[in-house]
mmCIF file of the C-alpha atoms, coordinates in Angstrom:
data_MODEL
# 
_entry.id   MODEL 
# 
loop_
_atom_site.group_PDB 
_atom_site.id 
_atom_site.type_symbol 
_atom_site.label_atom_id 
_atom_site.label_alt_id 
_atom_site.label_comp_id 
_atom_site.label_asym_id 
_atom_site.label_entity_id 
_atom_site.label_seq_id 
_atom_site.pdbx_PDB_ins_code 
_atom_site.Cartn_x 
_atom_site.Cartn_y 
_atom_site.Cartn_z 
_atom_site.occupancy 
_atom_site.B_iso_or_equiv 
_atom_site.pdbx_formal_charge 
_atom_site.auth_seq_id 
_atom_site.auth_comp_id 
_atom_site.auth_asym_id 
_atom_site.auth_atom_id 
_atom_site.pdbx_PDB_model_num 
ATOM 1   C CA . VAL A 1 1   ? -6.678  -40.661 -21.220 1.00 0.00 ? 1   VAL A CA 1 
ATOM 2   C CA . ALA A 1 2   ? -7.497  -41.637 -17.623 1.00 0.00 ? 2   ALA A CA 1 
ATOM 3   C CA . VAL A 1 3   ? -5.736  -44.471 -15.804 1.00 0.00 ? 3   VAL A CA 1 
ATOM 4   C CA . TYR A 1 4   ? -6.640  -46.093 -12.484 1.00 0.00 ? 4   TYR A CA 1 
ATOM 5   C CA . SER A 1 5   ? -4.106  -47.877 -10.257 1.00 0.00 ? 5   SER A CA 1 
ATOM 6   C CA . PRO A 1 6   ? -5.445  -49.910 -7.297  1.00 0.00 ? 6   PRO A CA 1 
ATOM 7   C CA . GLU A 1 7   ? -4.161  -49.690 -3.749  1.00 0.00 ? 7   GLU A CA 1 
ATOM 8   C CA . ARG A 1 8   ? -1.037  -51.844 -3.293  1.00 0.00 ? 8   ARG A CA 1 
ATOM 9   C CA . LYS A 1 9   ? 1.456   -52.570 -0.515  1.00 0.00 ? 9   LYS A CA 1 
ATOM 10  C CA . GLY A 1 10  ? 0.365   -49.656 1.610   1.00 0.00 ? 10  GLY A CA 1 
ATOM 11  C CA . ALA A 1 11  ? 0.395   -47.193 -1.275  1.00 0.00 ? 11  ALA A CA 1 
ATOM 12  C CA . PRO A 1 12  ? -2.911  -45.503 -2.073  1.00 0.00 ? 12  PRO A CA 1 
ATOM 13  C CA . GLY A 1 13  ? -4.905  -46.113 -5.210  1.00 0.00 ? 13  GLY A CA 1 
ATOM 14  C CA . SER A 1 14  ? -4.911  -43.305 -7.744  1.00 0.00 ? 14  SER A CA 1 
ATOM 15  C CA . VAL A 1 15  ? -6.489  -41.900 -10.869 1.00 0.00 ? 15  VAL A CA 1 
ATOM 16  C CA . GLN A 1 16  ? -4.242  -40.077 -13.321 1.00 0.00 ? 16  GLN A CA 1 
ATOM 17  C CA . ILE A 1 17  ? -5.138  -38.127 -16.450 1.00 0.00 ? 17  ILE A CA 1 
ATOM 18  C CA . PHE A 1 18  ? -2.585  -37.844 -19.259 1.00 0.00 ? 18  PHE A CA 1 
ATOM 19  C CA . ASP A 1 19  ? -2.698  -35.370 -22.132 1.00 0.00 ? 19  ASP A CA 1 
ATOM 20  C CA . LEU A 1 20  ? -1.973  -37.316 -25.320 1.00 0.00 ? 20  LEU A CA 1 
ATOM 21  C CA . GLU A 1 21  ? -0.792  -34.129 -27.025 1.00 0.00 ? 21  GLU A CA 1 
ATOM 22  C CA . THR A 1 22  ? 2.221   -34.120 -24.708 1.00 0.00 ? 22  THR A CA 1 
ATOM 23  C CA . ASP A 1 23  ? 5.545   -34.924 -26.347 1.00 0.00 ? 23  ASP A CA 1 
ATOM 24  C CA . PHE A 1 24  ? 6.318   -38.327 -24.820 1.00 0.00 ? 24  PHE A CA 1 
ATOM 25  C CA . SER A 1 25  ? 9.540   -38.548 -26.805 1.00 0.00 ? 25  SER A CA 1 
ATOM 26  C CA . SER A 1 26  ? 11.248  -36.191 -24.358 1.00 0.00 ? 26  SER A CA 1 
ATOM 27  C CA . GLU A 1 27  ? 13.377  -37.189 -21.405 1.00 0.00 ? 27  GLU A CA 1 
ATOM 28  C CA . SER A 1 28  ? 10.233  -37.802 -19.356 1.00 0.00 ? 28  SER A CA 1 
ATOM 29  C CA . LYS A 1 29  ? 9.157   -40.596 -21.716 1.00 0.00 ? 29  LYS A CA 1 
ATOM 30  C CA . SER A 1 30  ? 9.826   -43.301 -19.137 1.00 0.00 ? 30  SER A CA 1 
ATOM 31  C CA . ASN A 1 31  ? 7.949   -41.408 -16.439 1.00 0.00 ? 31  ASN A CA 1 
ATOM 32  C CA . PRO A 1 32  ? 5.388   -39.076 -18.059 1.00 0.00 ? 32  PRO A CA 1 
ATOM 33  C CA . GLN A 1 33  ? 3.735   -36.557 -15.750 1.00 0.00 ? 33  GLN A CA 1 
ATOM 34  C CA . PRO A 1 34  ? -0.059  -36.537 -15.555 1.00 0.00 ? 34  PRO A CA 1 
ATOM 35  C CA . SER A 1 35  ? -2.018  -33.340 -16.103 1.00 0.00 ? 35  SER A CA 1 
ATOM 36  C CA . ALA A 1 36  ? -4.248  -34.334 -13.175 1.00 0.00 ? 36  ALA A CA 1 
ATOM 37  C CA . ARG A 1 37  ? -3.983  -36.845 -10.363 1.00 0.00 ? 37  ARG A CA 1 
ATOM 38  C CA . ARG A 1 38  ? -5.945  -37.893 -7.296  1.00 0.00 ? 38  ARG A CA 1 
ATOM 39  C CA . SER A 1 39  ? -4.890  -40.476 -4.705  1.00 0.00 ? 39  SER A CA 1 
ATOM 40  C CA . PHE A 1 40  ? -7.143  -42.257 -2.222  1.00 0.00 ? 40  PHE A CA 1 
ATOM 41  C CA . TYR A 1 41  ? -7.207  -45.300 0.044   1.00 0.00 ? 41  TYR A CA 1 
ATOM 42  C CA . ARG A 1 42  ? -9.827  -48.034 0.410   1.00 0.00 ? 42  ARG A CA 1 
ATOM 43  C CA . SER A 1 43  ? -10.196 -48.904 -3.259  1.00 0.00 ? 43  SER A CA 1 
ATOM 44  C CA . SER A 1 44  ? -9.522  -52.086 -5.199  1.00 0.00 ? 44  SER A CA 1 
ATOM 45  C CA . ARG A 1 45  ? -11.239 -51.096 -8.455  1.00 0.00 ? 45  ARG A CA 1 
ATOM 46  C CA . ALA A 1 46  ? -12.858 -48.059 -10.028 1.00 0.00 ? 46  ALA A CA 1 
ATOM 47  C CA . LYS A 1 47  ? -15.264 -47.034 -12.757 1.00 0.00 ? 47  LYS A CA 1 
ATOM 48  C CA . LEU A 1 48  ? -14.045 -44.001 -14.711 1.00 0.00 ? 48  LEU A CA 1 
ATOM 49  C CA . MET A 1 49  ? -16.662 -41.754 -16.299 1.00 0.00 ? 49  MET A CA 1 
ATOM 50  C CA . TRP A 1 50  ? -15.804 -38.825 -18.591 1.00 0.00 ? 50  TRP A CA 1 
ATOM 51  C CA . ASN A 1 51  ? -18.261 -36.058 -19.318 1.00 0.00 ? 51  ASN A CA 1 
ATOM 52  C CA . ALA A 1 52  ? -19.138 -35.359 -22.954 1.00 0.00 ? 52  ALA A CA 1 
ATOM 53  C CA . SER A 1 53  ? -16.628 -32.542 -23.391 1.00 0.00 ? 53  SER A CA 1 
ATOM 54  C CA . GLY A 1 54  ? -13.736 -34.552 -21.951 1.00 0.00 ? 54  GLY A CA 1 
ATOM 55  C CA . LYS A 1 55  ? -12.980 -31.765 -19.480 1.00 0.00 ? 55  LYS A CA 1 
ATOM 56  C CA . ALA A 1 56  ? -14.075 -33.561 -16.297 1.00 0.00 ? 56  ALA A CA 1 
ATOM 57  C CA . LEU A 1 57  ? -13.861 -37.093 -14.931 1.00 0.00 ? 57  LEU A CA 1 
ATOM 58  C CA . LEU A 1 58  ? -15.692 -38.963 -12.188 1.00 0.00 ? 58  LEU A CA 1 
ATOM 59  C CA . ALA A 1 59  ? -13.935 -41.905 -10.545 1.00 0.00 ? 59  ALA A CA 1 
ATOM 60  C CA . TRP A 1 60  ? -16.332 -44.250 -8.726  1.00 0.00 ? 60  TRP A CA 1 
ATOM 61  C CA . ALA A 1 61  ? -14.055 -46.261 -6.431  1.00 0.00 ? 61  ALA A CA 1 
ATOM 62  C CA . PHE A 1 62  ? -14.952 -49.584 -4.849  1.00 0.00 ? 62  PHE A CA 1 
ATOM 63  C CA . SER A 1 63  ? -13.484 -51.581 -1.991  1.00 0.00 ? 63  SER A CA 1 
ATOM 64  C CA . ASP A 1 64  ? -14.595 -55.160 -1.363  1.00 0.00 ? 64  ASP A CA 1 
ATOM 65  C CA . VAL A 1 65  ? -14.298 -54.659 2.398   1.00 0.00 ? 65  VAL A CA 1 
ATOM 66  C CA . ASP A 1 66  ? -15.940 -51.948 4.492   1.00 0.00 ? 66  ASP A CA 1 
ATOM 67  C CA . LYS A 1 67  ? -13.663 -51.457 7.490   1.00 0.00 ? 67  LYS A CA 1 
ATOM 68  C CA . THR A 1 68  ? -16.492 -49.701 9.359   1.00 0.00 ? 68  THR A CA 1 
ATOM 69  C CA . ASN A 1 69  ? -18.646 -52.853 9.001   1.00 0.00 ? 69  ASN A CA 1 
ATOM 70  C CA . GLN A 1 70  ? -21.616 -50.742 7.944   1.00 0.00 ? 70  GLN A CA 1 
ATOM 71  C CA . ASN A 1 71  ? -22.034 -52.201 4.482   1.00 0.00 ? 71  ASN A CA 1 
ATOM 72  C CA . TYR A 1 72  ? -21.893 -55.909 3.606   1.00 0.00 ? 72  TYR A CA 1 
ATOM 73  C CA . PHE A 1 73  ? -21.041 -55.094 -0.016  1.00 0.00 ? 73  PHE A CA 1 
ATOM 74  C CA . GLY A 1 74  ? -17.950 -53.064 0.788   1.00 0.00 ? 74  GLY A CA 1 
ATOM 75  C CA . GLU A 1 75  ? -17.118 -49.375 0.686   1.00 0.00 ? 75  GLU A CA 1 
ATOM 76  C CA . GLN A 1 76  ? -17.499 -46.854 -2.136  1.00 0.00 ? 76  GLN A CA 1 
ATOM 77  C CA . SER A 1 77  ? -16.423 -43.291 -2.828  1.00 0.00 ? 77  SER A CA 1 
ATOM 78  C CA . LEU A 1 78  ? -16.764 -40.808 -5.667  1.00 0.00 ? 78  LEU A CA 1 
ATOM 79  C CA . HIS A 1 79  ? -13.961 -38.515 -6.844  1.00 0.00 ? 79  HIS A CA 1 
ATOM 80  C CA . PHE A 1 80  ? -13.959 -35.594 -9.258  1.00 0.00 ? 80  PHE A CA 1 
ATOM 81  C CA . LEU A 1 81  ? -11.043 -34.450 -11.439 1.00 0.00 ? 81  LEU A CA 1 
ATOM 82  C CA . SER A 1 82  ? -10.813 -31.718 -14.051 1.00 0.00 ? 82  SER A CA 1 
ATOM 83  C CA . ALA A 1 83  ? -8.692  -32.733 -17.033 1.00 0.00 ? 83  ALA A CA 1 
ATOM 84  C CA . ASP A 1 84  ? -6.448  -29.683 -16.708 1.00 0.00 ? 84  ASP A CA 1 
ATOM 85  C CA . GLY A 1 85  ? -5.632  -30.458 -13.074 1.00 0.00 ? 85  GLY A CA 1 
ATOM 86  C CA . ASP A 1 86  ? -7.305  -27.301 -11.791 1.00 0.00 ? 86  ASP A CA 1 
ATOM 87  C CA . ARG A 1 87  ? -9.661  -29.209 -9.484  1.00 0.00 ? 87  ARG A CA 1 
ATOM 88  C CA . GLU A 1 88  ? -9.573  -32.622 -7.809  1.00 0.00 ? 88  GLU A CA 1 
ATOM 89  C CA . GLN A 1 89  ? -11.729 -33.537 -4.840  1.00 0.00 ? 89  GLN A CA 1 
ATOM 90  C CA . LEU A 1 90  ? -13.836 -36.065 -3.015  1.00 0.00 ? 90  LEU A CA 1 
ATOM 91  C CA . VAL A 1 91  ? -17.515 -35.681 -3.861  1.00 0.00 ? 91  VAL A CA 1 
ATOM 92  C CA . GLU A 1 92  ? -19.245 -35.196 -0.518  1.00 0.00 ? 92  GLU A CA 1 
ATOM 93  C CA . LEU A 1 93  ? -22.059 -37.742 -0.281  1.00 0.00 ? 93  LEU A CA 1 
ATOM 94  C CA . LYS A 1 94  ? -24.263 -39.288 2.376   1.00 0.00 ? 94  LYS A CA 1 
ATOM 95  C CA . ASP A 1 95  ? -22.747 -42.185 4.358   1.00 0.00 ? 95  ASP A CA 1 
ATOM 96  C CA . GLY A 1 96  ? -23.449 -45.555 2.798   1.00 0.00 ? 96  GLY A CA 1 
ATOM 97  C CA . PRO A 1 97  ? -23.376 -47.083 -0.692  1.00 0.00 ? 97  PRO A CA 1 
ATOM 98  C CA . ILE A 1 98  ? -23.453 -45.199 -3.971  1.00 0.00 ? 98  ILE A CA 1 
ATOM 99  C CA . HIS A 1 99  ? -26.302 -46.627 -6.027  1.00 0.00 ? 99  HIS A CA 1 
ATOM 100 C CA . ASP A 1 100 ? -25.892 -44.796 -9.327  1.00 0.00 ? 100 ASP A CA 1 
ATOM 101 C CA . VAL A 1 101 ? -23.986 -41.908 -10.942 1.00 0.00 ? 101 VAL A CA 1 
ATOM 102 C CA . LYS A 1 102 ? -24.724 -40.488 -14.388 1.00 0.00 ? 102 LYS A CA 1 
ATOM 103 C CA . TRP A 1 103 ? -23.432 -37.524 -16.385 1.00 0.00 ? 103 TRP A CA 1 
ATOM 104 C CA . ALA A 1 104 ? -25.995 -35.626 -18.433 1.00 0.00 ? 104 ALA A CA 1 
ATOM 105 C CA . PRO A 1 105 ? -25.388 -36.260 -22.156 1.00 0.00 ? 105 PRO A CA 1 
ATOM 106 C CA . ASN A 1 106 ? -24.223 -32.653 -22.637 1.00 0.00 ? 106 ASN A CA 1 
ATOM 107 C CA . GLY A 1 107 ? -21.655 -33.053 -19.842 1.00 0.00 ? 107 GLY A CA 1 
ATOM 108 C CA . GLN A 1 108 ? -22.837 -30.027 -17.860 1.00 0.00 ? 108 GLN A CA 1 
ATOM 109 C CA . HIS A 1 109 ? -24.326 -31.856 -14.840 1.00 0.00 ? 109 HIS A CA 1 
ATOM 110 C CA . PHE A 1 110 ? -24.319 -35.191 -13.083 1.00 0.00 ? 110 PHE A CA 1 
ATOM 111 C CA . VAL A 1 111 ? -26.592 -36.884 -10.582 1.00 0.00 ? 111 VAL A CA 1 
ATOM 112 C CA . ALA A 1 112 ? -25.513 -39.191 -7.769  1.00 0.00 ? 112 ALA A CA 1 
ATOM 113 C CA . ILE A 1 113 ? -27.849 -41.438 -5.782  1.00 0.00 ? 113 ILE A CA 1 
ATOM 114 C CA . HIS A 1 114 ? -26.215 -42.246 -2.486  1.00 0.00 ? 114 HIS A CA 1 
ATOM 115 C CA . GLY A 1 115 ? -26.613 -43.392 1.104   1.00 0.00 ? 115 GLY A CA 1 
ATOM 116 C CA . PHE A 1 116 ? -28.510 -46.061 2.955   1.00 0.00 ? 116 PHE A CA 1 
ATOM 117 C CA . MET A 1 117 ? -32.211 -46.374 2.125   1.00 0.00 ? 117 MET A CA 1 
ATOM 118 C CA . PRO A 1 118 ? -34.054 -44.122 1.803   1.00 0.00 ? 118 PRO A CA 1 
ATOM 119 C CA . ALA A 1 119 ? -31.306 -42.952 -0.549  1.00 0.00 ? 119 ALA A CA 1 
ATOM 120 C CA . LYS A 1 120 ? -30.597 -39.322 -1.350  1.00 0.00 ? 120 LYS A CA 1 
ATOM 121 C CA . ALA A 1 121 ? -30.227 -37.919 -4.873  1.00 0.00 ? 121 ALA A CA 1 
ATOM 122 C CA . THR A 1 122 ? -28.173 -34.807 -5.646  1.00 0.00 ? 122 THR A CA 1 
ATOM 123 C CA . LEU A 1 123 ? -27.591 -32.798 -8.827  1.00 0.00 ? 123 LEU A CA 1 
ATOM 124 C CA . PHE A 1 124 ? -24.084 -31.356 -9.347  1.00 0.00 ? 124 PHE A CA 1 
ATOM 125 C CA . ASP A 1 125 ? -22.785 -28.972 -11.992 1.00 0.00 ? 125 ASP A CA 1 
ATOM 126 C CA . HIS A 1 126 ? -19.754 -29.634 -14.204 1.00 0.00 ? 126 HIS A CA 1 
ATOM 127 C CA . LYS A 1 127 ? -17.466 -28.180 -11.514 1.00 0.00 ? 127 LYS A CA 1 
ATOM 128 C CA . CYS A 1 128 ? -18.778 -30.594 -8.853  1.00 0.00 ? 128 CYS A CA 1 
ATOM 129 C CA . LYS A 1 129 ? -20.863 -27.990 -7.054  1.00 0.00 ? 129 LYS A CA 1 
ATOM 130 C CA . PRO A 1 130 ? -24.147 -29.375 -5.626  1.00 0.00 ? 130 PRO A CA 1 
ATOM 131 C CA . ILE A 1 131 ? -26.999 -27.301 -7.032  1.00 0.00 ? 131 ILE A CA 1 
ATOM 132 C CA . TYR A 1 132 ? -30.178 -29.289 -6.346  1.00 0.00 ? 132 TYR A CA 1 
ATOM 133 C CA . ASP A 1 133 ? -31.333 -31.788 -3.721  1.00 0.00 ? 133 ASP A CA 1 
ATOM 134 C CA . PHE A 1 134 ? -33.991 -34.270 -4.844  1.00 0.00 ? 134 PHE A CA 1 
ATOM 135 C CA . GLY A 1 135 ? -34.600 -35.384 -1.265  1.00 0.00 ? 135 GLY A CA 1 
ATOM 136 C CA . SER A 1 136 ? -34.656 -38.997 -0.084  1.00 0.00 ? 136 SER A CA 1 
ATOM 137 C CA . GLY A 1 137 ? -36.650 -42.011 -1.161  1.00 0.00 ? 137 GLY A CA 1 
ATOM 138 C CA . PRO A 1 138 ? -36.549 -45.642 -2.342  1.00 0.00 ? 138 PRO A CA 1 
ATOM 139 C CA . ARG A 1 139 ? -34.425 -45.112 -5.446  1.00 0.00 ? 139 ARG A CA 1 
ATOM 140 C CA . ASN A 1 140 ? -31.276 -46.573 -7.007  1.00 0.00 ? 140 ASN A CA 1 
ATOM 141 C CA . THR A 1 141 ? -31.348 -45.507 -10.688 1.00 0.00 ? 141 THR A CA 1 
ATOM 142 C CA . VAL A 1 142 ? -31.061 -42.245 -12.615 1.00 0.00 ? 142 VAL A CA 1 
ATOM 143 C CA . GLU A 1 143 ? -31.501 -41.885 -16.384 1.00 0.00 ? 143 GLU A CA 1 
ATOM 144 C CA . TRP A 1 144 ? -31.066 -38.666 -18.388 1.00 0.00 ? 144 TRP A CA 1 
ATOM 145 C CA . SER A 1 145 ? -33.016 -37.956 -21.547 1.00 0.00 ? 145 SER A CA 1 
ATOM 146 C CA . PRO A 1 146 ? -30.886 -37.593 -24.719 1.00 0.00 ? 146 PRO A CA 1 
ATOM 147 C CA . PHE A 1 147 ? -31.139 -33.790 -24.651 1.00 0.00 ? 147 PHE A CA 1 
ATOM 148 C CA . SER A 1 148 ? -30.134 -33.396 -20.978 1.00 0.00 ? 148 SER A CA 1 
ATOM 149 C CA . ARG A 1 149 ? -33.332 -31.578 -20.018 1.00 0.00 ? 149 ARG A CA 1 
ATOM 150 C CA . PHE A 1 150 ? -35.466 -34.343 -18.519 1.00 0.00 ? 150 PHE A CA 1 
ATOM 151 C CA . LEU A 1 151 ? -34.421 -37.102 -16.152 1.00 0.00 ? 151 LEU A CA 1 
ATOM 152 C CA . VAL A 1 152 ? -36.022 -39.917 -14.218 1.00 0.00 ? 152 VAL A CA 1 
ATOM 153 C CA . ILE A 1 153 ? -35.093 -41.186 -10.792 1.00 0.00 ? 153 ILE A CA 1 
ATOM 154 C CA . GLY A 1 154 ? -36.401 -44.639 -9.909  1.00 0.00 ? 154 GLY A CA 1 
ATOM 155 C CA . GLY A 1 155 ? -36.085 -47.562 -7.551  1.00 0.00 ? 155 GLY A CA 1 
ATOM 156 C CA . PHE A 1 156 ? -35.861 -51.010 -9.162  1.00 0.00 ? 156 PHE A CA 1 
ATOM 157 C CA . GLY A 1 157 ? -34.714 -54.494 -8.227  1.00 0.00 ? 157 GLY A CA 1 
ATOM 158 C CA . ASN A 1 158 ? -35.835 -55.121 -4.656  1.00 0.00 ? 158 ASN A CA 1 
ATOM 159 C CA . LEU A 1 159 ? -37.476 -51.676 -4.534  1.00 0.00 ? 159 LEU A CA 1 
ATOM 160 C CA . PRO A 1 160 ? -41.135 -50.946 -5.419  1.00 0.00 ? 160 PRO A CA 1 
ATOM 161 C CA . GLY A 1 161 ? -40.484 -49.495 -8.882  1.00 0.00 ? 161 GLY A CA 1 
ATOM 162 C CA . ASP A 1 162 ? -41.459 -45.875 -8.213  1.00 0.00 ? 162 ASP A CA 1 
ATOM 163 C CA . ILE A 1 163 ? -40.340 -43.482 -10.984 1.00 0.00 ? 163 ILE A CA 1 
ATOM 164 C CA . GLU A 1 164 ? -40.165 -39.690 -10.706 1.00 0.00 ? 164 GLU A CA 1 
ATOM 165 C CA . PHE A 1 165 ? -39.936 -37.485 -13.813 1.00 0.00 ? 165 PHE A CA 1 
ATOM 166 C CA . TYR A 1 166 ? -38.070 -34.175 -13.535 1.00 0.00 ? 166 TYR A CA 1 
ATOM 167 C CA . ASP A 1 167 ? -37.637 -31.163 -15.783 1.00 0.00 ? 167 ASP A CA 1 
ATOM 168 C CA . LYS A 1 168 ? -34.247 -29.535 -15.191 1.00 0.00 ? 168 LYS A CA 1 
ATOM 169 C CA . LYS A 1 169 ? -34.486 -25.771 -15.642 1.00 0.00 ? 169 LYS A CA 1 
ATOM 170 C CA . ALA A 1 170 ? -31.708 -23.518 -16.917 1.00 0.00 ? 170 ALA A CA 1 
ATOM 171 C CA . ASP A 1 171 ? -30.882 -22.351 -13.370 1.00 0.00 ? 171 ASP A CA 1 
ATOM 172 C CA . GLY A 1 172 ? -30.356 -25.949 -12.224 1.00 0.00 ? 172 GLY A CA 1 
ATOM 173 C CA . LYS A 1 173 ? -33.578 -26.271 -10.273 1.00 0.00 ? 173 LYS A CA 1 
ATOM 174 C CA . CYS A 1 174 ? -35.743 -29.273 -11.094 1.00 0.00 ? 174 CYS A CA 1 
ATOM 175 C CA . LYS A 1 175 ? -39.511 -29.459 -11.326 1.00 0.00 ? 175 LYS A CA 1 
ATOM 176 C CA . VAL A 1 176 ? -41.437 -32.682 -10.744 1.00 0.00 ? 176 VAL A CA 1 
ATOM 177 C CA . MET A 1 177 ? -43.463 -33.501 -13.862 1.00 0.00 ? 177 MET A CA 1 
ATOM 178 C CA . GLY A 1 178 ? -45.085 -36.689 -12.611 1.00 0.00 ? 178 GLY A CA 1 
ATOM 179 C CA . LYS A 1 179 ? -44.754 -39.958 -10.791 1.00 0.00 ? 179 LYS A CA 1 
ATOM 180 C CA . VAL A 1 180 ? -45.610 -43.512 -11.735 1.00 0.00 ? 180 VAL A CA 1 
ATOM 181 C CA . ARG A 1 181 ? -44.991 -47.032 -10.439 1.00 0.00 ? 181 ARG A CA 1 
ATOM 182 C CA . ALA A 1 182 ? -43.527 -49.677 -12.741 1.00 0.00 ? 182 ALA A CA 1 
ATOM 183 C CA . ALA A 1 183 ? -43.292 -52.742 -10.514 1.00 0.00 ? 183 ALA A CA 1 
ATOM 184 C CA . CYS A 1 184 ? -40.765 -55.478 -11.313 1.00 0.00 ? 184 CYS A CA 1 
ATOM 185 C CA . THR A 1 185 ? -38.815 -53.292 -13.748 1.00 0.00 ? 185 THR A CA 1 
ATOM 186 C CA . VAL A 1 186 ? -35.459 -54.745 -14.807 1.00 0.00 ? 186 VAL A CA 1 
ATOM 187 C CA . ASN A 1 187 ? -34.428 -52.167 -17.418 1.00 0.00 ? 187 ASN A CA 1 
ATOM 188 C CA . CYS A 1 188 ? -35.502 -48.652 -18.330 1.00 0.00 ? 188 CYS A CA 1 
ATOM 189 C CA . GLY A 1 189 ? -34.372 -46.186 -20.958 1.00 0.00 ? 189 GLY A CA 1 
ATOM 190 C CA . TRP A 1 190 ? -35.339 -43.067 -22.877 1.00 0.00 ? 190 TRP A CA 1 
ATOM 191 C CA . ALA A 1 191 ? -36.511 -43.066 -26.481 1.00 0.00 ? 191 ALA A CA 1 
ATOM 192 C CA . PRO A 1 192 ? -34.337 -41.043 -28.913 1.00 0.00 ? 192 PRO A CA 1 
ATOM 193 C CA . ASP A 1 193 ? -36.969 -38.279 -29.002 1.00 0.00 ? 193 ASP A CA 1 
ATOM 194 C CA . GLY A 1 194 ? -36.408 -37.542 -25.311 1.00 0.00 ? 194 GLY A CA 1 
ATOM 195 C CA . ARG A 1 195 ? -40.169 -37.642 -24.706 1.00 0.00 ? 195 ARG A CA 1 
ATOM 196 C CA . HIS A 1 196 ? -40.882 -41.277 -23.963 1.00 0.00 ? 196 HIS A CA 1 
ATOM 197 C CA . LEU A 1 197 ? -39.514 -43.768 -21.434 1.00 0.00 ? 197 LEU A CA 1 
ATOM 198 C CA . ILE A 1 198 ? -39.675 -47.529 -21.792 1.00 0.00 ? 198 ILE A CA 1 
ATOM 199 C CA . THR A 1 199 ? -39.435 -50.032 -18.951 1.00 0.00 ? 199 THR A CA 1 
ATOM 200 C CA . SER A 1 200 ? -39.122 -53.790 -19.291 1.00 0.00 ? 200 SER A CA 1 
ATOM 201 C CA . THR A 1 201 ? -39.269 -56.943 -17.213 1.00 0.00 ? 201 THR A CA 1 
ATOM 202 C CA . THR A 1 202 ? -36.925 -59.523 -18.699 1.00 0.00 ? 202 THR A CA 1 
ATOM 203 C CA . SER A 1 203 ? -35.399 -62.946 -18.106 1.00 0.00 ? 203 SER A CA 1 
ATOM 204 C CA . PRO A 1 204 ? -33.212 -64.150 -16.435 1.00 0.00 ? 204 PRO A CA 1 
ATOM 205 C CA . ARG A 1 205 ? -33.599 -61.436 -13.784 1.00 0.00 ? 205 ARG A CA 1 
ATOM 206 C CA . LEU A 1 206 ? -37.331 -62.251 -13.617 1.00 0.00 ? 206 LEU A CA 1 
ATOM 207 C CA . ARG A 1 207 ? -38.887 -65.227 -15.356 1.00 0.00 ? 207 ARG A CA 1 
ATOM 208 C CA . VAL A 1 208 ? -42.542 -64.239 -14.895 1.00 0.00 ? 208 VAL A CA 1 
ATOM 209 C CA . ASP A 1 209 ? -44.598 -61.291 -16.141 1.00 0.00 ? 209 ASP A CA 1 
ATOM 210 C CA . ASN A 1 210 ? -42.021 -60.515 -18.823 1.00 0.00 ? 210 ASN A CA 1 
ATOM 211 C CA . GLY A 1 211 ? -42.926 -57.568 -21.027 1.00 0.00 ? 211 GLY A CA 1 
ATOM 212 C CA . PHE A 1 212 ? -42.471 -53.826 -21.506 1.00 0.00 ? 212 PHE A CA 1 
ATOM 213 C CA . LYS A 1 213 ? -44.352 -50.590 -20.858 1.00 0.00 ? 213 LYS A CA 1 
# 
């Protein structure tokens, strides 16, 4: 189980992973030792994301204030921890906000979209090693197909709605399969067959041209 503690009274925030198979009835019951831990400043909350195997964790940390005054919405960082404590590190990303982070359903890779627009997208393996650069563009969303082979990278909300389809090869390289524009998209998701993508424009985000494609 992973636990996040926010920054408090000068002490850094932290993410700790505890092994529930540990005997908590021992003398360390009142102060159990985590199997993995990472501490960091400039965070008031965090989103914790396990991969499918439960062997790796991403901690997406948020701070409501950006002390560099570069981002009105605050500061963000991404941290990687292996459950056994073998590896814990800051995920090196482009300066600026983190727009989206998603593990592949099989837990072997994750994609981060990061930086000021045009944002950069990067594919990492399950050990947090960057293995493919998607380049930069107007994007803020990544969605993996159910079988972890295909993925889409798109830009929605106040972005034009451009969607890029990728085929991830066994060596980690990705091939562009096609591009399309789905303007005014609010939601998008893969069908269970991993072959079709649906986009929708819905209320209350948008009250006109509601529908799906």
